[in-house]
Tab-separated table of C-alpha atoms and ligand atoms in Angstrom:
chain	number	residue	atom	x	y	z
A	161	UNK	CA	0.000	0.000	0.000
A	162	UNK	CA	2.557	2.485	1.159
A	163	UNK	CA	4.679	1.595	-1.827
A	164	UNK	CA	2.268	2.638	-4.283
A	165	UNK	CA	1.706	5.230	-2.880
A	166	UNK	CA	5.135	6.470	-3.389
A	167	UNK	CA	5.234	4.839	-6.931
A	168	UNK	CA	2.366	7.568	-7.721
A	169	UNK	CA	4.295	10.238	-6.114
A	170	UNK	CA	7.523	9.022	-8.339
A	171	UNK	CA	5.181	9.412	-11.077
A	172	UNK	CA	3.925	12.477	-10.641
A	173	UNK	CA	7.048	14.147	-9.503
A	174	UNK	CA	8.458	12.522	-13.144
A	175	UNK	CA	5.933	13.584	-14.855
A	176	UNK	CA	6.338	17.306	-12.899
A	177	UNK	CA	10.192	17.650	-14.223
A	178	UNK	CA	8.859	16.406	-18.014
A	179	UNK	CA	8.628	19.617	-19.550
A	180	UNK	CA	11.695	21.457	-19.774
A	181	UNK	CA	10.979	24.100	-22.610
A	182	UNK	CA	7.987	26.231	-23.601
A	183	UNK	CA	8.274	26.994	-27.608
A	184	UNK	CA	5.866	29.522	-28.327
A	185	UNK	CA	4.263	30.290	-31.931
A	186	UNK	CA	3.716	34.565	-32.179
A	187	UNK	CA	1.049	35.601	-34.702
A	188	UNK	CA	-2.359	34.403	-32.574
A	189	UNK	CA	-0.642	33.299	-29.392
A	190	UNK	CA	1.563	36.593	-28.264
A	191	UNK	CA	0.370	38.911	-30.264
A	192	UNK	CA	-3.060	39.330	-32.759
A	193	UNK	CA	-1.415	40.165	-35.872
A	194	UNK	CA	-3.883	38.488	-37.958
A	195	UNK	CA	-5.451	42.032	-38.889
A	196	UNK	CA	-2.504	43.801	-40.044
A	197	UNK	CA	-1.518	40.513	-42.007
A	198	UNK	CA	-5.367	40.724	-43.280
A	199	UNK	CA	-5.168	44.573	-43.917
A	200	UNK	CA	-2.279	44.287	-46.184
A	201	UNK	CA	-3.323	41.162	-47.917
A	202	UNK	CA	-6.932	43.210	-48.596
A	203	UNK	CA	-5.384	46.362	-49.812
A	204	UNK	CA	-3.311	44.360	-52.492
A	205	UNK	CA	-5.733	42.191	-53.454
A	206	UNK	CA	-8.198	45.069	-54.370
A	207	UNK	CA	-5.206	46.433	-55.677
A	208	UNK	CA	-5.386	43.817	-57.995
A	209	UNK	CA	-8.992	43.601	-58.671
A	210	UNK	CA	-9.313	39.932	-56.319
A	211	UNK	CA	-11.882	38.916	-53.883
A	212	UNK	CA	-10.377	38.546	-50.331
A	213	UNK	CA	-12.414	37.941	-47.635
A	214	UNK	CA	-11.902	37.634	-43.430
A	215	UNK	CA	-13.106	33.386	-43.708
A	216	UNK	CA	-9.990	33.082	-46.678
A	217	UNK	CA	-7.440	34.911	-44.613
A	218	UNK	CA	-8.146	32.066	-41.726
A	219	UNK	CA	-6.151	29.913	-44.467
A	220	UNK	CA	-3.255	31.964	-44.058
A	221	UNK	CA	-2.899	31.885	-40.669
A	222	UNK	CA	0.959	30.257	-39.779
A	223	UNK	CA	1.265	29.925	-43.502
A	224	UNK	CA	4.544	31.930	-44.900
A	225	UNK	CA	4.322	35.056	-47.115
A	226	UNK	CA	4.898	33.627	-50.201
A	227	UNK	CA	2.536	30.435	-50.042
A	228	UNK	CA	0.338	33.065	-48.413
A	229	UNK	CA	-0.074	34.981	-51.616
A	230	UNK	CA	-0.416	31.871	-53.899
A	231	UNK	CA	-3.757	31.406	-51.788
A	232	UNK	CA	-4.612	34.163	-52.530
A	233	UNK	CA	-4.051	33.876	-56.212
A	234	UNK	CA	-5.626	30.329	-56.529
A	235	UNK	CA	-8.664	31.527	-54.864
A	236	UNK	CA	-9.035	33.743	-57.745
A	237	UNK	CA	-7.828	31.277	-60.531
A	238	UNK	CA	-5.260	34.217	-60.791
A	239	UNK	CA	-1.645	32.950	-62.152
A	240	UNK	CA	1.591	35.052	-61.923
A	241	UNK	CA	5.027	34.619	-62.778
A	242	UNK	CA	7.814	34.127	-59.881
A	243	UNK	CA	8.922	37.357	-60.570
A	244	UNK	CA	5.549	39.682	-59.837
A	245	UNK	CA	4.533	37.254	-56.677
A	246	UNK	CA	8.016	38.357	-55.731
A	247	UNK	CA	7.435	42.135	-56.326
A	248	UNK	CA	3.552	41.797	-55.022
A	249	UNK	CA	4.735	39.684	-51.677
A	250	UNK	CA	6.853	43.148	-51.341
A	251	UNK	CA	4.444	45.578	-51.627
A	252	UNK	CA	2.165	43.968	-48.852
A	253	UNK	CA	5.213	43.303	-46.479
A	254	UNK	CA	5.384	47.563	-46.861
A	255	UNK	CA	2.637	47.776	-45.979
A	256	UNK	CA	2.364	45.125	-43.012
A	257	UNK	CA	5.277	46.849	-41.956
A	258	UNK	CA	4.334	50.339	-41.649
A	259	UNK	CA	1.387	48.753	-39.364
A	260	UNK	CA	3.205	46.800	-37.306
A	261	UNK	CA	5.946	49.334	-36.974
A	262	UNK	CA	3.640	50.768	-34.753
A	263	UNK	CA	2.637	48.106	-32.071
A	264	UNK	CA	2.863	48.497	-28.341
A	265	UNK	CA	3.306	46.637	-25.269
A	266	UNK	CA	-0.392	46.649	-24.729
A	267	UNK	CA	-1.412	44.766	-27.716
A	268	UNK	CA	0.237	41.343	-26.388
A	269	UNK	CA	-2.255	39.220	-25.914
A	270	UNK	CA	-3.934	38.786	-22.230
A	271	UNK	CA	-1.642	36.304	-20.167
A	272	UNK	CA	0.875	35.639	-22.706
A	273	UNK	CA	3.655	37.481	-21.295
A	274	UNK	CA	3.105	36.441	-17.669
A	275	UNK	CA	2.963	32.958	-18.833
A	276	UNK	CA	6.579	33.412	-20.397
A	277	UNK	CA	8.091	35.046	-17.362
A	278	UNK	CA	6.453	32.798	-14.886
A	279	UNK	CA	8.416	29.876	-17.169
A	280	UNK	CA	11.361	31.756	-17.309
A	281	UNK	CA	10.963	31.937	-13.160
A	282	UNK	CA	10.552	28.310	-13.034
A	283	UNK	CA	13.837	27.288	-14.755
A	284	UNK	CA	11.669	26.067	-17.722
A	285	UNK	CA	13.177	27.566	-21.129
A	286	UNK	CA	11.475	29.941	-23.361
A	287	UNK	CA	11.575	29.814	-27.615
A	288	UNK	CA	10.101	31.751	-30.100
A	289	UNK	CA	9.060	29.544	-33.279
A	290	UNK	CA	7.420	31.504	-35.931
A	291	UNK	CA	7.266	31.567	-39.771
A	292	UNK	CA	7.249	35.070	-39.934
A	293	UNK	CA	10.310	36.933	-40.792
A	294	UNK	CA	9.135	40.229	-39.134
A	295	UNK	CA	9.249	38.337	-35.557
A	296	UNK	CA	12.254	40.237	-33.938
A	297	UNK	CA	10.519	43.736	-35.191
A	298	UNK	CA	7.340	42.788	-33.301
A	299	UNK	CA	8.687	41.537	-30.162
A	300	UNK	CA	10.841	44.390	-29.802
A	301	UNK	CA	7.663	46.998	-30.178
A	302	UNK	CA	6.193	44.998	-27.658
A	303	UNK	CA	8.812	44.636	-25.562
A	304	UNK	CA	9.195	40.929	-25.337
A	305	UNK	CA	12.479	40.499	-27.236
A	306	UNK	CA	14.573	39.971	-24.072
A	307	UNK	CA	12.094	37.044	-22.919
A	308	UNK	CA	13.135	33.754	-25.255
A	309	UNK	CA	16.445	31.826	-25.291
A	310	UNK	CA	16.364	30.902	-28.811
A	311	UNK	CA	14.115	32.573	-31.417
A	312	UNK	CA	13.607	30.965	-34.495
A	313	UNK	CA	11.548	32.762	-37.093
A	314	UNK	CA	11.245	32.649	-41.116
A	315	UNK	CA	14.667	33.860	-41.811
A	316	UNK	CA	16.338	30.782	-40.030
A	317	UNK	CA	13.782	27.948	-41.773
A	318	UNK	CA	13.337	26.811	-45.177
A	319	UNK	CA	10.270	24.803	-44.375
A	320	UNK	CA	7.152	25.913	-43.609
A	321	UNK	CA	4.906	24.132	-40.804
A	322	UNK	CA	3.359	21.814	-40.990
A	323	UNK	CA	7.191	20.367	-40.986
A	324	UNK	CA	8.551	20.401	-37.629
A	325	UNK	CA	11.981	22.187	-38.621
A	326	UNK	CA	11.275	25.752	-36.862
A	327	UNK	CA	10.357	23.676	-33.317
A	328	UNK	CA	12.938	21.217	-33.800
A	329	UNK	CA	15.514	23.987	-34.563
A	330	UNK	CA	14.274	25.632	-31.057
A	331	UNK	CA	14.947	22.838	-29.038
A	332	UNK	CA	17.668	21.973	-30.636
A	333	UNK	CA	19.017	25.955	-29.871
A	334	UNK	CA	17.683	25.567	-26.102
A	335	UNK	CA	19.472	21.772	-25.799
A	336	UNK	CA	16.230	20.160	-25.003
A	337	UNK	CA	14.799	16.846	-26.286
A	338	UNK	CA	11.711	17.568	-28.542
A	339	UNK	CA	9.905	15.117	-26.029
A	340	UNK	CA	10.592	17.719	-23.226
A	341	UNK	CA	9.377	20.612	-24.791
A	342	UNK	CA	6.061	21.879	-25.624
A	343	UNK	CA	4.571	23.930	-28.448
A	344	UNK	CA	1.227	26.624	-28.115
A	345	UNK	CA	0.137	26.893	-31.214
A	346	UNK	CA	-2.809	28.949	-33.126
A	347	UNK	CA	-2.648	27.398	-36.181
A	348	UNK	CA	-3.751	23.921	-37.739
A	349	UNK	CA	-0.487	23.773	-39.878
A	350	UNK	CA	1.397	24.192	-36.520
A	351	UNK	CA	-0.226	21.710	-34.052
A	352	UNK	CA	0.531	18.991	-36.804
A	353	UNK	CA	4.428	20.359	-37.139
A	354	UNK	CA	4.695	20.382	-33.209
A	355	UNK	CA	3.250	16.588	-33.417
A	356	UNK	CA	5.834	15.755	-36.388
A	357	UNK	CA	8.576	17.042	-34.166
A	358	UNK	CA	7.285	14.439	-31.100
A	359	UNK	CA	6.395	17.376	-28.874
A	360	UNK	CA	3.285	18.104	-26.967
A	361	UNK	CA	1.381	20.672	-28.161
A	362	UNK	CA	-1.400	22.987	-26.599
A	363	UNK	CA	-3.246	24.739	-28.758
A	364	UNK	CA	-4.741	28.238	-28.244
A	365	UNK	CA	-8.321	28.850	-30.204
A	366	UNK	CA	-11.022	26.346	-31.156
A	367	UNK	CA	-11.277	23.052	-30.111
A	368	UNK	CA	-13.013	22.289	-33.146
A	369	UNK	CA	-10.028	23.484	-34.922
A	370	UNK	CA	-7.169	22.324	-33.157
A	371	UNK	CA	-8.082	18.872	-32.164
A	372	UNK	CA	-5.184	17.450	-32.736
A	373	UNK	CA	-3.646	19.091	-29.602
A	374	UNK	CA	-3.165	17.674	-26.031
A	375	UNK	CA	-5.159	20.219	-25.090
A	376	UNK	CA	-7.005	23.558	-26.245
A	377	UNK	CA	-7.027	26.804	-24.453
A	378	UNK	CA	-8.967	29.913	-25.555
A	379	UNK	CA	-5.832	31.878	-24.725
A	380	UNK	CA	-2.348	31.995	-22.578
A	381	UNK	CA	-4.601	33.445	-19.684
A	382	UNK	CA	-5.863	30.074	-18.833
A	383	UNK	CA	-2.436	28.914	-18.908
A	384	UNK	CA	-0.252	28.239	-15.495
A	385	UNK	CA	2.432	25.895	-14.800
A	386	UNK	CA	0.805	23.629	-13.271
A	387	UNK	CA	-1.365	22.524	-16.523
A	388	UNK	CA	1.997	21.609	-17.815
A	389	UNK	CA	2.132	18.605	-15.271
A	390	UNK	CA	-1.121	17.719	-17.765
A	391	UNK	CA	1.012	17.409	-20.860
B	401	LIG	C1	2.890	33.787	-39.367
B	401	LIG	C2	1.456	34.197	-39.668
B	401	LIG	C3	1.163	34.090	-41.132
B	401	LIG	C4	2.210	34.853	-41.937
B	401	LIG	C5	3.592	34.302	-41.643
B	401	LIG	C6	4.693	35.031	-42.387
B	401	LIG	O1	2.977	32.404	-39.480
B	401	LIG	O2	0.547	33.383	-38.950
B	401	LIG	O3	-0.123	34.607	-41.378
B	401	LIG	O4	1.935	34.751	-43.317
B	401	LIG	O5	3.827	34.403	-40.243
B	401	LIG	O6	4.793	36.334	-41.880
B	401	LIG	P1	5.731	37.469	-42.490
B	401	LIG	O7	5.750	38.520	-41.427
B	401	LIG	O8	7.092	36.843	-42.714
B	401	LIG	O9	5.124	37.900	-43.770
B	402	LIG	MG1	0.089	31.611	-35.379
């Protein structure tokens, strides 16, 4: 009796000490950048005469710039050569840019940056793993670019999620078996890359959605270390 006992405290305490690193995704889980991405996608595509609507830009969400456009274009049975989706995924990074040049601490999302400095407090590493390549500019506007030790964005990958090479590059970074580290993720593309990679994943949104994850949280608000003894 007393020995199980302890064999379900040894497996608690185990399972305690399992996660070592927190890998976070930015666009929908730190910060709601989905608008200015939407903005700038909408003022091209009427630009160029294409529908564009809120439901398609759901499909770009964790998706990179350039496979972000082709949506775009395929929606519309629209065809362009290399060389103008090169020039047109341009013109709507200008733009993103000029919006997103002006974020500010207080549009991180509710939670999120507790959540990362109450890991950080806990000994439990911190990543940044996003496809975009405008991740440093954002987390310094909001002040969070102090807060991960690694941070991998689209500059350092050359595969978009749903492949696991921007987590597995984190962990890799923070020195942490991809068993020992888990993902929040927005995005269907990267629940499925954090499950390619053999990490947990939590996903923040819609159950619905994200069913793949171990779990599904409506935001990093709900999050606290002790759900990670869950994973
Ligand atoms: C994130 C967003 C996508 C965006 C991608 C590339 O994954 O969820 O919507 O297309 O980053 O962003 P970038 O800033 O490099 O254009
Ligand atoms: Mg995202």
């Amino acid at each position: 009796m007393q020995a199980g006992c302890d064999d379900n405290f040894y497996f608690r305490s185990h399972n305690m000490s399992n996660i070592k690193a927190c890998i976070f995704d930015l666009d929908g889980v730190i910060v709601d950048t989905a608008i200015y991405h939407y903005q700038a996608w909408k003022r091209l595509a009427n630009q160029l005469g294409l529908n564009f609507t809120e439901h398609d830009n759901e499909l770009l969400k964790g998706v990179s710039r350039t496979r972000s456009l082709e949506i775009i274009l395929e929606l519309n049975g629209v065809v362009k050569t290399e060389a103008e989706k090169t020039e047109l995924a341009s013109q709507k990074n200008t733009w993103y840019v000029e919006m997103i040049s002006k974020m500010q601490p207080d549009e991180i999302l509710p939670g999120a940056k507790e959540f990362v400095l109450a890991c950080r407090a806990a000994g439990i590493k911190t990543a940044l793993g996003s496809a975009s390549k405008n991740s440093m500019m954002i987390l310094e506007k909001i002040g969070m670019d102090k807060l991960f030790d690694a941070i991998i964005d689209g500059n350092k990958v050359s595969k978009a999620k749903p492949d696991p090479e921007v987590f597995l590059k984190g962990a890799a970074e923070l020195g942490i078996a991809p068993e020992n580290c888990v993902v929040f993720e927005d995005a269907i593309a990267g629940v499925e890359a954090a499950i390619a990679g053999g990490m947990k994943v939590v996903g923040i949104g819609s159950p619905e959605v994200l069913g793949k994850a171990n779990f599904v949280l409506s935001g990093l608000s709900e999050m606290s270390l002790a759900k990670l003894d869950e994973l």
